[in-house]
PDB file of C-alpha atoms in Angstrom:
ATOM      1  CA  MET A   1      62.658 160.753  72.009  1.00  0.00           C
ATOM      2  CA  ALA A   2      66.312 160.546  72.882  1.00  0.00           C
ATOM      3  CA  ASP A   3      68.487 158.475  70.560  1.00  0.00           C
ATOM      4  CA  THR A   4      69.787 156.287  73.421  1.00  0.00           C
ATOM      5  CA  GLU A   5      68.885 155.566  77.008  1.00  0.00           C
ATOM      6  CA  ASN A   6      70.976 154.805  80.114  1.00  0.00           C
ATOM      7  CA  ALA A   7      74.267 154.531  78.264  1.00  0.00           C
ATOM      8  CA  PRO A   8      77.500 154.767  80.333  1.00  0.00           C
ATOM      9  CA  PRO A   9      80.211 157.337  79.550  1.00  0.00           C
ATOM     10  CA  ALA A  10      81.999 156.794  76.260  1.00  0.00           C
ATOM     11  CA  ALA A  11      85.535 155.405  76.171  1.00  0.00           C
ATOM     12  CA  HIS A  12      88.074 157.010  73.820  1.00  0.00           C
ATOM     13  CA  VAL A  13      89.527 154.325  71.570  1.00  0.00           C
ATOM     14  CA  GLU A  14      90.801 154.011  68.012  1.00  0.00           C
ATOM     15  CA  PRO A  15      89.418 151.508  65.468  1.00  0.00           C
ATOM     16  CA  VAL A  16      91.583 148.736  64.110  1.00  0.00           C
ATOM     17  CA  TRP A  17      89.966 146.530  61.501  1.00  0.00           C
ATOM     18  CA  ASP A  18      90.959 142.869  61.836  1.00  0.00           C
ATOM     19  CA  GLN A  19      94.614 142.435  60.952  1.00  0.00           C
ATOM     20  CA  ASN A  20      97.523 140.205  61.930  1.00  0.00           C
ATOM     21  CA  ARG A  21      99.353 141.387  65.020  1.00  0.00           C
ATOM     22  CA  THR A  22     103.019 142.144  64.742  1.00  0.00           C
ATOM     23  CA  ARG A  23     104.955 139.160  65.948  1.00  0.00           C
ATOM     24  CA  GLY A  24     108.378 139.127  67.502  1.00  0.00           C
ATOM     25  CA  ASP A  25     111.248 137.004  66.400  1.00  0.00           C
ATOM     26  CA  GLU A  26     110.118 133.463  65.788  1.00  0.00           C
ATOM     27  CA  PRO A  27     112.163 130.388  66.629  1.00  0.00           C
ATOM     28  CA  PRO A  28     113.943 128.773  63.705  1.00  0.00           C
ATOM     29  CA  ALA A  29     112.077 126.136  61.802  1.00  0.00           C
ATOM     30  CA  ALA A  30     112.409 122.533  62.849  1.00  0.00           C
ATOM     31  CA  GLY A  31     115.697 121.014  61.714  1.00  0.00           C
ATOM     32  CA  THR A  32     117.374 124.358  61.134  1.00  0.00           C
ATOM     33  CA  SER A  33     118.496 125.445  64.614  1.00  0.00           C
ATOM     34  CA  ARG A  34     122.114 126.489  64.411  1.00  0.00           C
ATOM     35  CA  GLY A  35     124.827 126.543  67.010  1.00  0.00           C
ATOM     36  CA  PRO A  36     127.522 129.187  67.554  1.00  0.00           C
ATOM     37  CA  SER A  37     129.455 127.891  64.529  1.00  0.00           C
ATOM     38  CA  GLY A  38     126.486 128.406  62.202  1.00  0.00           C
ATOM     39  CA  ILE A  39     126.281 124.663  61.436  1.00  0.00           C
ATOM     40  CA  SER A  40     122.912 123.078  62.065  1.00  0.00           C
ATOM     41  CA  GLY A  41     122.282 119.741  63.677  1.00  0.00           C
ATOM     42  CA  GLY A  42     121.030 118.502  60.320  1.00  0.00           C
ATOM     43  CA  ASP A  43     124.333 119.484  58.701  1.00  0.00           C
ATOM     44  CA  ARG A  44     126.300 117.512  61.289  1.00  0.00           C
ATOM     45  CA  MET A  45     124.194 114.437  60.666  1.00  0.00           C
ATOM     46  CA  MET A  46     124.667 114.818  56.936  1.00  0.00           C
ATOM     47  CA  PHE A  47     128.463 115.174  57.263  1.00  0.00           C
ATOM     48  CA  ALA A  48     128.566 112.158  59.582  1.00  0.00           C
ATOM     49  CA  ALA A  49     126.549 110.033  57.142  1.00  0.00           C
ATOM     50  CA  ILE A  50     128.776 110.975  54.192  1.00  0.00           C
ATOM     51  CA  ALA A  51     131.910 110.369  56.268  1.00  0.00           C
ATOM     52  CA  ALA A  52     130.692 106.915  57.328  1.00  0.00           C
ATOM     53  CA  VAL A  53     129.868 105.895  53.771  1.00  0.00           C
ATOM     54  CA  SER A  54     133.184 107.288  52.473  1.00  0.00           C
ATOM     55  CA  LEU A  55     135.194 105.428  55.110  1.00  0.00           C
ATOM     56  CA  ALA A  56     133.360 102.200  54.368  1.00  0.00           C
ATOM     57  CA  ILE A  57     134.040 102.559  50.638  1.00  0.00           C
ATOM     58  CA  GLY A  58     137.688 103.417  51.297  1.00  0.00           C
ATOM     59  CA  ILE A  59     138.202 100.368  53.492  1.00  0.00           C
ATOM     60  CA  VAL A  60     136.542  98.069  50.959  1.00  0.00           C
ATOM     61  CA  ASN A  61     138.642  99.561  48.151  1.00  0.00           C
ATOM     62  CA  ALA A  62     141.832  99.095  50.162  1.00  0.00           C
ATOM     63  CA  PHE A  63     141.135  95.438  50.880  1.00  0.00           C
ATOM     64  CA  SER A  64     140.001  94.805  47.300  1.00  0.00           C
ATOM     65  CA  GLY A  65     143.143  96.475  45.891  1.00  0.00           C
ATOM     66  CA  ALA A  66     145.386  94.504  48.230  1.00  0.00           C
ATOM     67  CA  GLN A  67     143.671  91.252  47.236  1.00  0.00           C
ATOM     68  CA  ASP A  68     143.969  92.084  43.529  1.00  0.00           C
ATOM     69  CA  ALA A  69     147.679  92.791  44.010  1.00  0.00           C
ATOM     70  CA  ALA A  70     148.162  89.474  45.797  1.00  0.00           C
ATOM     71  CA  TRP A  71     146.452  87.630  42.957  1.00  0.00           C
ATOM     72  CA  ARG A  72     148.841  89.307  40.517  1.00  0.00           C
ATOM     73  CA  GLY A  73     151.770  88.084  42.600  1.00  0.00           C
ATOM     74  CA  ASP A  74     152.512  91.451  44.271  1.00  0.00           C
ATOM     75  CA  SER A  75     152.682  92.192  47.992  1.00  0.00           C
ATOM     76  CA  TYR A  76     149.343  92.245  49.843  1.00  0.00           C
ATOM     77  CA  ASP A  77     150.442  95.391  51.838  1.00  0.00           C
ATOM     78  CA  ILE A  78     147.021  96.372  53.211  1.00  0.00           C
ATOM     79  CA  GLY A  79     148.541  99.133  55.383  1.00  0.00           C
ATOM     80  CA  ARG A  80     149.885 101.099  52.411  1.00  0.00           C
ATOM     81  CA  ARG A  81     146.598 100.851  50.517  1.00  0.00           C
ATOM     82  CA  LEU A  82     144.620 101.928  53.561  1.00  0.00           C
ATOM     83  CA  PHE A  83     146.905 104.958  53.846  1.00  0.00           C
ATOM     84  CA  TRP A  84     146.254 105.931  50.203  1.00  0.00           C
ATOM     85  CA  GLU A  85     142.501 105.615  50.663  1.00  0.00           C
ATOM     86  CA  MET A  86     142.294 107.347  54.047  1.00  0.00           C
ATOM     87  CA  SER A  87     144.479 110.287  52.977  1.00  0.00           C
ATOM     88  CA  SER A  88     142.186 110.860  50.013  1.00  0.00           C
ATOM     89  CA  ILE A  89     139.004 110.509  52.068  1.00  0.00           C
ATOM     90  CA  ALA A  90     140.303 112.888  54.767  1.00  0.00           C
ATOM     91  CA  VAL A  91     140.763 115.639  52.199  1.00  0.00           C
ATOM     92  CA  ILE A  92     137.357 114.895  50.643  1.00  0.00           C
ATOM     93  CA  LEU A  93     135.679 115.307  54.026  1.00  0.00           C
ATOM     94  CA  LEU A  94     137.477 118.610  54.603  1.00  0.00           C
ATOM     95  CA  LEU A  95     136.159 119.830  51.246  1.00  0.00           C
ATOM     96  CA  LEU A  96     132.522 118.806  51.887  1.00  0.00           C
ATOM     97  CA  PRO A  97     131.371 122.443  52.378  1.00  0.00           C
ATOM     98  CA  ILE A  98     132.049 123.029  48.654  1.00  0.00           C
ATOM     99  CA  PRO A  99     129.385 120.605  47.325  1.00  0.00           C
ATOM    100  CA  VAL A 100     127.041 121.529  50.184  1.00  0.00           C
ATOM    101  CA  LEU A 101     127.140 125.231  49.331  1.00  0.00           C
ATOM    102  CA  ALA A 102     126.972 124.504  45.599  1.00  0.00           C
ATOM    103  CA  VAL A 103     123.887 122.305  45.973  1.00  0.00           C
ATOM    104  CA  ARG A 104     122.102 124.849  48.156  1.00  0.00           C
ATOM    105  CA  ARG A 105     122.879 127.629  45.684  1.00  0.00           C
ATOM    106  CA  MET A 106     121.702 125.484  42.769  1.00  0.00           C
ATOM    107  CA  ARG A 107     118.433 124.668  44.556  1.00  0.00           C
ATOM    108  CA  ARG A 108     117.643 128.381  44.834  1.00  0.00           C
ATOM    109  CA  MET A 109     118.066 128.871  41.088  1.00  0.00           C
ATOM    110  CA  SER A 110     115.602 127.878  38.394  1.00  0.00           C
ATOM    111  CA  GLY A 111     117.739 128.311  35.264  1.00  0.00           C
ATOM    112  CA  LEU A 112     119.483 125.178  33.960  1.00  0.00           C
ATOM    113  CA  ALA A 113     122.449 127.155  32.642  1.00  0.00           C
ATOM    114  CA  ALA A 114     123.067 128.771  36.032  1.00  0.00           C
ATOM    115  CA  ARG A 115     122.884 125.413  37.796  1.00  0.00           C
ATOM    116  CA  VAL A 116     125.289 123.792  35.334  1.00  0.00           C
ATOM    117  CA  GLY A 117     127.686 126.720  35.713  1.00  0.00           C
ATOM    118  CA  ILE A 118     127.713 126.499  39.502  1.00  0.00           C
ATOM    119  CA  GLY A 119     128.091 122.720  39.394  1.00  0.00           C
ATOM    120  CA  THR A 120     131.022 122.923  36.956  1.00  0.00           C
ATOM    121  CA  ILE A 121     132.866 125.540  39.008  1.00  0.00           C
ATOM    122  CA  ALA A 122     132.308 123.522  42.188  1.00  0.00           C
ATOM    123  CA  LEU A 123     133.560 120.304  40.538  1.00  0.00           C
ATOM    124  CA  LEU A 124     136.717 121.889  39.123  1.00  0.00           C
ATOM    125  CA  GLY A 125     137.513 123.635  42.385  1.00  0.00           C
ATOM    126  CA  PHE A 126     136.816 120.522  44.440  1.00  0.00           C
ATOM    127  CA  SER A 127     139.018 118.312  42.234  1.00  0.00           C
ATOM    128  CA  ALA A 128     141.917 120.779  42.176  1.00  0.00           C
ATOM    129  CA  LEU A 129     141.886 121.166  45.953  1.00  0.00           C
ATOM    130  CA  HIS A 130     141.457 117.436  46.494  1.00  0.00           C
ATOM    131  CA  ILE A 131     144.418 116.484  44.328  1.00  0.00           C
ATOM    132  CA  ALA A 132     146.637 119.161  45.843  1.00  0.00           C
ATOM    133  CA  GLY A 133     145.561 118.347  49.398  1.00  0.00           C
ATOM    134  CA  MET A 134     145.895 114.609  48.939  1.00  0.00           C
ATOM    135  CA  VAL A 135     149.427 114.940  47.521  1.00  0.00           C
ATOM    136  CA  TRP A 136     150.429 117.333  50.316  1.00  0.00           C
ATOM    137  CA  VAL A 137     149.109 115.000  53.055  1.00  0.00           C
ATOM    138  CA  ARG A 138     150.872 111.997  51.582  1.00  0.00           C
ATOM    139  CA  LYS A 139     154.147 113.829  51.111  1.00  0.00           C
ATOM    140  CA  LEU A 140     154.029 115.198  54.671  1.00  0.00           C
ATOM    141  CA  ALA A 141     153.105 111.867  56.272  1.00  0.00           C
ATOM    142  CA  LEU A 142     155.784 109.927  54.414  1.00  0.00           C
ATOM    143  CA  TRP A 143     158.366 112.625  55.070  1.00  0.00           C
ATOM    144  CA  LEU A 144     157.623 112.390  58.784  1.00  0.00           C
ATOM    145  CA  ALA A 145     157.974 108.601  58.498  1.00  0.00           C
ATOM    146  CA  GLY A 146     161.331 108.980  56.745  1.00  0.00           C
ATOM    147  CA  GLY A 147     160.040 108.134  53.283  1.00  0.00           C
ATOM    148  CA  ALA A 148     158.989 110.020  50.151  1.00  0.00           C
ATOM    149  CA  TYR A 149     155.951 110.234  47.863  1.00  0.00           C
ATOM    150  CA  ASP A 150     156.042 110.822  44.113  1.00  0.00           C
ATOM    151  CA  PHE A 151     152.726 111.812  42.558  1.00  0.00           C
ATOM    152  CA  ARG A 152     154.179 111.471  39.045  1.00  0.00           C
ATOM    153  CA  PHE A 153     152.426 114.626  37.936  1.00  0.00           C
ATOM    154  CA  SER A 154     151.203 114.473  34.317  1.00  0.00           C
ATOM    155  CA  LEU A 155     148.057 115.202  32.324  1.00  0.00           C
ATOM    156  CA  ALA A 156     147.128 111.520  32.350  1.00  0.00           C
ATOM    157  CA  THR A 157     147.545 111.323  36.132  1.00  0.00           C
ATOM    158  CA  VAL A 158     145.469 114.468  36.688  1.00  0.00           C
ATOM    159  CA  LEU A 159     142.695 113.197  34.369  1.00  0.00           C
ATOM    160  CA  TYR A 160     142.758 109.862  36.200  1.00  0.00           C
ATOM    161  CA  GLU A 161     142.223 111.570  39.537  1.00  0.00           C
ATOM    162  CA  PHE A 162     139.697 114.002  38.048  1.00  0.00           C
ATOM    163  CA  ARG A 163     137.506 111.143  36.794  1.00  0.00           C
ATOM    164  CA  LYS A 164     137.348 109.690  40.281  1.00  0.00           C
ATOM    165  CA  ASP A 165     136.666 113.120  41.768  1.00  0.00           C
ATOM    166  CA  ALA A 166     133.831 113.708  39.285  1.00  0.00           C
ATOM    167  CA  VAL A 167     132.123 110.465  40.316  1.00  0.00           C
ATOM    168  CA  ALA A 168     132.624 111.269  44.010  1.00  0.00           C
ATOM    169  CA  VAL A 169     131.257 114.802  43.660  1.00  0.00           C
ATOM    170  CA  VAL A 170     128.192 113.635  41.731  1.00  0.00           C
ATOM    171  CA  LEU A 171     127.415 110.993  44.375  1.00  0.00           C
ATOM    172  CA  ILE A 172     127.981 113.395  47.264  1.00  0.00           C
ATOM    173  CA  ALA A 173     125.984 116.206  45.634  1.00  0.00           C
ATOM    174  CA  GLY A 174     123.129 113.824  44.834  1.00  0.00           C
ATOM    175  CA  THR A 175     123.062 112.655  48.435  1.00  0.00           C
ATOM    176  CA  ILE A 176     123.057 116.230  49.707  1.00  0.00           C
ATOM    177  CA  TRP A 177     120.263 117.169  47.294  1.00  0.00           C
ATOM    178  CA  LEU A 178     118.072 114.308  48.527  1.00  0.00           C
ATOM    179  CA  LEU A 179     118.794 115.107  52.174  1.00  0.00           C
ATOM    180  CA  GLU A 180     117.984 118.805  51.630  1.00  0.00           C
ATOM    181  CA  SER A 181     114.708 117.880  49.926  1.00  0.00           C
ATOM    182  CA  ARG A 182     113.794 115.592  52.815  1.00  0.00           C
ATOM    183  CA  ARG A 183     114.671 118.292  55.332  1.00  0.00           C
ATOM    184  CA  GLU A 184     112.484 120.850  53.565  1.00  0.00           C
ATOM    185  CA  LEU A 185     109.551 118.432  53.520  1.00  0.00           C
ATOM    186  CA  LYS A 186     109.932 117.731  57.248  1.00  0.00           C
ATOM    187  CA  THR A 187     110.222 121.441  58.024  1.00  0.00           C
ATOM    188  CA  ALA A 188     107.123 122.240  55.974  1.00  0.00           C
ATOM    189  CA  ALA A 189     105.175 119.451  57.692  1.00  0.00           C
ATOM    190  CA  ALA A 190     106.263 120.568  61.174  1.00  0.00           C
ATOM    191  CA  ALA A 191     105.687 124.279  60.610  1.00  0.00           C
ATOM    192  CA  PRO A 192     102.413 125.666  61.995  1.00  0.00           C
ATOM    193  CA  ALA A 193      99.804 126.524  59.439  1.00  0.00           C
ATOM    194  CA  ALA A 194     100.047 130.076  58.196  1.00  0.00           C
ATOM    195  CA  PRO A 195      97.420 132.308  59.785  1.00  0.00           C
ATOM    196  CA  GLY A 196      94.435 132.704  57.549  1.00  0.00           C
ATOM    197  CA  PRO A 197      92.884 136.003  56.532  1.00  0.00           C
ATOM    198  CA  PRO A 198      91.317 138.019  59.343  1.00  0.00           C
ATOM    199  CA  SER A 199      87.834 136.896  60.260  1.00  0.00           C
ATOM    200  CA  PRO A 200      85.209 139.086  58.620  1.00  0.00           C
ATOM    201  CA  ASP A 201      82.895 138.548  61.600  1.00  0.00           C
ATOM    202  CA  MET A 202      84.628 140.834  64.084  1.00  0.00           C
ATOM    203  CA  ILE A 203      86.338 144.190  64.348  1.00  0.00           C
ATOM    204  CA  TRP A 204      88.856 145.577  66.809  1.00  0.00           C
ATOM    205  CA  LEU A 205      88.709 148.941  68.527  1.00  0.00           C
ATOM    206  CA  ARG A 206      92.039 150.104  69.896  1.00  0.00           C
ATOM    207  CA  ASP A 207      92.726 152.474  72.765  1.00  0.00           C
ATOM    208  CA  GLY A 208      96.482 153.081  72.655  1.00  0.00           C
ATOM    209  CA  THR A 209      98.000 149.646  73.215  1.00  0.00           C
ATOM    210  CA  SER A 210      94.723 148.104  74.403  1.00  0.00           C
ATOM    211  CA  ARG A 211      92.312 146.435  72.046  1.00  0.00           C
ATOM    212  CA  ILE A 212      88.622 145.681  72.378  1.00  0.00           C
ATOM    213  CA  ARG A 213      87.065 143.061  70.146  1.00  0.00           C
ATOM    214  CA  VAL A 214      83.568 143.885  68.989  1.00  0.00           C
ATOM    215  CA  LEU A 215      81.211 141.581  67.150  1.00  0.00           C
ATOM    216  CA  PRO A 216      79.373 143.517  64.442  1.00  0.00           C
ATOM    217  CA  ARG A 217      76.002 142.124  65.583  1.00  0.00           C
ATOM    218  CA  ASP A 218      76.601 143.774  68.975  1.00  0.00           C
ATOM    219  CA  ILE A 219      76.755 147.233  67.392  1.00  0.00           C
ATOM    220  CA  LEU A 220      73.448 149.106  67.445  1.00  0.00           C
ATOM    221  CA  TRP A 221      74.496 152.355  65.860  1.00  0.00           C
ATOM    222  CA  VAL A 222      77.485 154.548  65.037  1.00  0.00           C
ATOM    223  CA  ALA A 223      77.250 158.341  65.201  1.00  0.00           C
ATOM    224  CA  SER A 224      79.475 161.223  64.209  1.00  0.00           C
ATOM    225  CA  ALA A 225      80.820 163.378  67.038  1.00  0.00           C
ATOM    226  CA  GLY A 226      83.059 166.099  65.590  1.00  0.00           C
ATOM    227  CA  ASN A 227      86.476 164.574  64.895  1.00  0.00           C
ATOM    228  CA  TYR A 228      85.312 161.326  66.497  1.00  0.00           C
ATOM    229  CA  ILE A 229      82.725 158.649  65.909  1.00  0.00           C
ATOM    230  CA  GLU A 230      80.806 156.905  68.639  1.00  0.00           C
ATOM    231  CA  TYR A 231      80.006 153.189  68.712  1.00  0.00           C
ATOM    232  CA  SER A 232      76.931 152.248  70.731  1.00  0.00           C
ATOM    233  CA  LEU A 233      76.690 148.562  71.661  1.00  0.00           C
ATOM    234  CA  ALA A 234      73.692 146.452  72.588  1.00  0.00           C
ATOM    235  CA  ASP A 235      74.825 146.142  76.212  1.00  0.00           C
ATOM    236  CA  GLY A 236      74.651 149.925  76.576  1.00  0.00           C
ATOM    237  CA  THR A 237      78.387 150.676  76.405  1.00  0.00           C
ATOM    238  CA  ARG A 238      79.821 153.279  74.057  1.00  0.00           C
ATOM    239  CA  HIS A 239      83.251 153.696  72.532  1.00  0.00           C
ATOM    240  CA  LEU A 240      84.415 157.068  71.220  1.00  0.00           C
ATOM    241  CA  ILE A 241      87.125 156.734  68.575  1.00  0.00           C
ATOM    242  CA  ARG A 242      88.985 159.112  66.283  1.00  0.00           C
ATOM    243  CA  GLY A 243      87.840 158.797  62.695  1.00  0.00           C
ATOM    244  CA  THR A 244      85.198 159.693  60.134  1.00  0.00           C
ATOM    245  CA  LEU A 245      81.728 158.329  59.683  1.00  0.00           C
ATOM    246  CA  ALA A 246      82.371 157.813  55.969  1.00  0.00           C
ATOM    247  CA  ALA A 247      85.292 155.482  56.712  1.00  0.00           C
ATOM    248  CA  ALA A 248      83.233 153.554  59.253  1.00  0.00           C
ATOM    249  CA  GLU A 249      80.361 153.290  56.764  1.00  0.00           C
ATOM    250  CA  SER A 250      82.561 151.701  54.103  1.00  0.00           C
ATOM    251  CA  GLU A 251      83.943 149.182  56.596  1.00  0.00           C
ATOM    252  CA  LEU A 252      80.626 148.271  58.216  1.00  0.00           C
ATOM    253  CA  ALA A 253      78.368 148.112  55.168  1.00  0.00           C
ATOM    254  CA  ARG A 254      78.997 144.368  54.780  1.00  0.00           C
ATOM    255  CA  PHE A 255      77.462 143.864  58.229  1.00  0.00           C
ATOM    256  CA  SER A 256      74.165 145.566  57.287  1.00  0.00           C
ATOM    257  CA  ILE A 257      75.196 148.667  59.238  1.00  0.00           C
ATOM    258  CA  VAL A 258      74.049 151.477  56.937  1.00  0.00           C
ATOM    259  CA  ARG A 259      73.564 155.228  57.035  1.00  0.00           C
ATOM    260  CA  VAL A 260      70.133 156.313  58.224  1.00  0.00           C
ATOM    261  CA  HIS A 261      71.007 159.939  58.954  1.00  0.00           C
ATOM    262  CA  ARG A 262      73.707 162.362  57.871  1.00  0.00           C
ATOM    263  CA  THR A 263      75.451 161.730  61.185  1.00  0.00           C
ATOM    264  CA  ARG A 264      74.347 158.174  62.016  1.00  0.00           C
ATOM    265  CA  LEU A 265      74.679 154.540  60.930  1.00  0.00           C
ATOM    266  CA  ALA A 266      72.294 151.825  62.177  1.00  0.00           C
ATOM    267  CA  ASN A 267      72.546 148.041  62.368  1.00  0.00           C
ATOM    268  CA  LEU A 268      69.464 146.909  60.458  1.00  0.00           C
ATOM    269  CA  ASP A 269      69.835 143.352  61.784  1.00  0.00           C
ATOM    270  CA  ARG A 270      69.037 144.657  65.295  1.00  0.00           C
ATOM    271  CA  VAL A 271      65.978 146.701  64.287  1.00  0.00           C
ATOM    272  CA  SER A 272      62.690 145.343  65.645  1.00  0.00           C
ATOM    273  CA  GLY A 273      60.429 148.151  64.505  1.00  0.00           C
ATOM    274  CA  VAL A 274      60.216 151.314  62.398  1.00  0.00           C
ATOM    275  CA  ASP A 275      58.038 154.318  63.220  1.00  0.00           C
ATOM    276  CA  ARG A 276      57.538 156.257  59.971  1.00  0.00           C
ATOM    277  CA  ARG A 277      56.411 159.865  60.301  1.00  0.00           C
ATOM    278  CA  ALA A 278      54.438 162.115  58.015  1.00  0.00           C
ATOM    279  CA  SER A 279      57.491 164.320  57.433  1.00  0.00           C
ATOM    280  CA  GLY A 280      59.344 161.367  55.929  1.00  0.00           C
ATOM    281  CA  ASP A 281      61.664 160.979  58.887  1.00  0.00           C
ATOM    282  CA  PHE A 282      61.517 157.759  60.849  1.00  0.00           C
ATOM    283  CA  GLU A 283      62.556 156.257  64.153  1.00  0.00           C
ATOM    284  CA  LEU A 284      64.176 152.821  64.534  1.00  0.00           C
ATOM    285  CA  ALA A 285      63.458 150.666  67.549  1.00  0.00           C
ATOM    286  CA  PHE A 286      66.192 148.167  68.372  1.00  0.00           C
ATOM    287  CA  ASP A 287      65.609 144.784  69.939  1.00  0.00           C
ATOM    288  CA  ASN A 288      67.078 145.951  73.273  1.00  0.00           C
ATOM    289  CA  GLY A 289      64.634 148.852  73.624  1.00  0.00           C
ATOM    290  CA  GLN A 290      66.918 151.694  72.445  1.00  0.00           C
ATOM    291  CA  THR A 291      65.800 153.928  69.603  1.00  0.00           C
ATOM    292  CA  LEU A 292      67.520 155.978  66.920  1.00  0.00           C
ATOM    293  CA  GLY A 293      66.145 158.702  64.669  1.00  0.00           C
ATOM    294  CA  GLY A 294      66.612 158.637  60.879  1.00  0.00           C
ATOM    295  CA  SER A 295      65.997 161.256  58.200  1.00  0.00           C
ATOM    296  CA  ARG A 296      63.783 161.001  55.125  1.00  0.00           C
ATOM    297  CA  ARG A 297      66.827 161.324  52.860  1.00  0.00           C
ATOM    298  CA  TYR A 298      67.876 157.821  53.959  1.00  0.00           C
ATOM    299  CA  ARG A 299      64.386 156.312  54.135  1.00  0.00           C
ATOM    300  CA  PRO A 300      65.159 153.918  51.209  1.00  0.00           C
ATOM    301  CA  ALA A 301      67.759 152.237  53.416  1.00  0.00           C
ATOM    302  CA  VAL A 302      64.988 150.957  55.708  1.00  0.00           C
ATOM    303  CA  ALA A 303      62.244 150.558  53.112  1.00  0.00           C
ATOM    304  CA  ALA A 304      62.690 146.775  52.904  1.00  0.00           C
ATOM    305  CA  LEU A 305      62.837 146.131  56.655  1.00  0.00           C
ATOM    306  CA  GLY A 306      59.331 144.667  56.687  1.00  0.00           C
ATOM    307  CA  SER A 307      60.456 141.850  54.373  1.00  0.00           C
ATOM    308  CA  ARG A 308      63.801 141.149  56.100  1.00  0.00           C
ATOM    309  CA  THR A 309      64.205 137.930  58.057  1.00  0.00           C
ATOM    310  CA  ALA A 310      65.703 138.573  61.449  1.00  0.00           C
ATOM    311  CA  PRO A 311      68.764 136.490  62.330  1.00  0.00           C
ATOM    312  CA  ALA A 312      68.609 133.858  65.057  1.00  0.00           C
ATOM    313  CA  GLY A 313      68.299 135.366  68.535  1.00  0.00           C
ATOM    314  CA  ILE A 314      66.896 138.675  67.303  1.00  0.00           C
ATOM    315  CA  ALA A 315      63.186 139.440  67.295  1.00  0.00           C
ATOM    316  CA  SER A 316      61.660 139.725  63.832  1.00  0.00           C
ATOM    317  CA  ALA A 317      59.930 142.926  62.940  1.00  0.00           C
ATOM    318  CA  ASP A 318      56.167 142.716  63.033  1.00  0.00           C
ATOM    319  CA  ALA A 319      54.839 143.804  59.658  1.00  0.00           C
ATOM    320  CA  THR A 320      51.948 145.705  61.147  1.00  0.00           C
ATOM    321  CA  SER A 321      54.205 147.516  63.600  1.00  0.00           C
ATOM    322  CA  VAL A 322      56.708 148.388  60.923  1.00  0.00           C
ATOM    323  CA  ASN A 323      54.202 149.882  58.551  1.00  0.00           C
ATOM    324  CA  LYS A 324      51.663 151.382  60.931  1.00  0.00           C
ATOM    325  CA  HIS A 325      52.764 154.926  60.175  1.00  0.00           C
ATOM    326  CA  SER A 326      53.596 154.573  56.488  1.00  0.00           C
TER     327      SER A 326
END
């Protein structure tokens, strides 16, 4: 009897076992979209929040200092104190990228020594630039106004300013750290779940750029055809692909598709009957009426068919029919 009946011409395709498709460029994660300047919307919000808090603190300090001076009998002079505070805050805001970059670098490192080193370098650099920038702004502004500014440079004055800078940097860096942690949590929550492993319940056959998904239960048999292998499906279609039967056997074994002949694999879950012959060879009858011959060398592969329970939707083998020729 012929191995198959009324099957249409085979299509030449190549097998592709389930795998993730190559994806193009993905959009940036939520909260990280960047404009032409490379600064994200989240960064702008962070800078704005720090600027607002800094300005509020500066204004409060100016009014408090003016009130303290008035209580000591000095001039209230709120304008001068606001100028001192605002000139310092303006330079601090210009230097914000230093703690931002330092915090982001520190978050990527796990070693304590490396984090402390980066933090120390950032603090020293920030303080030096802040003091120099603040003095330059004050000197320039007062020169334009017809006055003069004397920083009274000394070790004590530098240490005085450095102490204030250290507190400011720690507060700013701590704020940035918390905001970065919050941003990462929001990004992780908004990101789509990572694709899971390929489903083991399907395979893909590929013909150039086209793919055909095949459910393993729809495969009746696979046969060798020179440099190709042929898939025969339950609906009567066939797919001719380049490959070896040995490779197909290793991939399909988990679906109960096993070798029953030197050149053929059969889906035992679709077998409805076995005709055993005196020579030891046998013939498998599938539940759609097609048949496939097997050789005695692979008879052990079908020896237990009489005790197998057919899956839902597939006719169970009748024990008498299976063993009538044994």
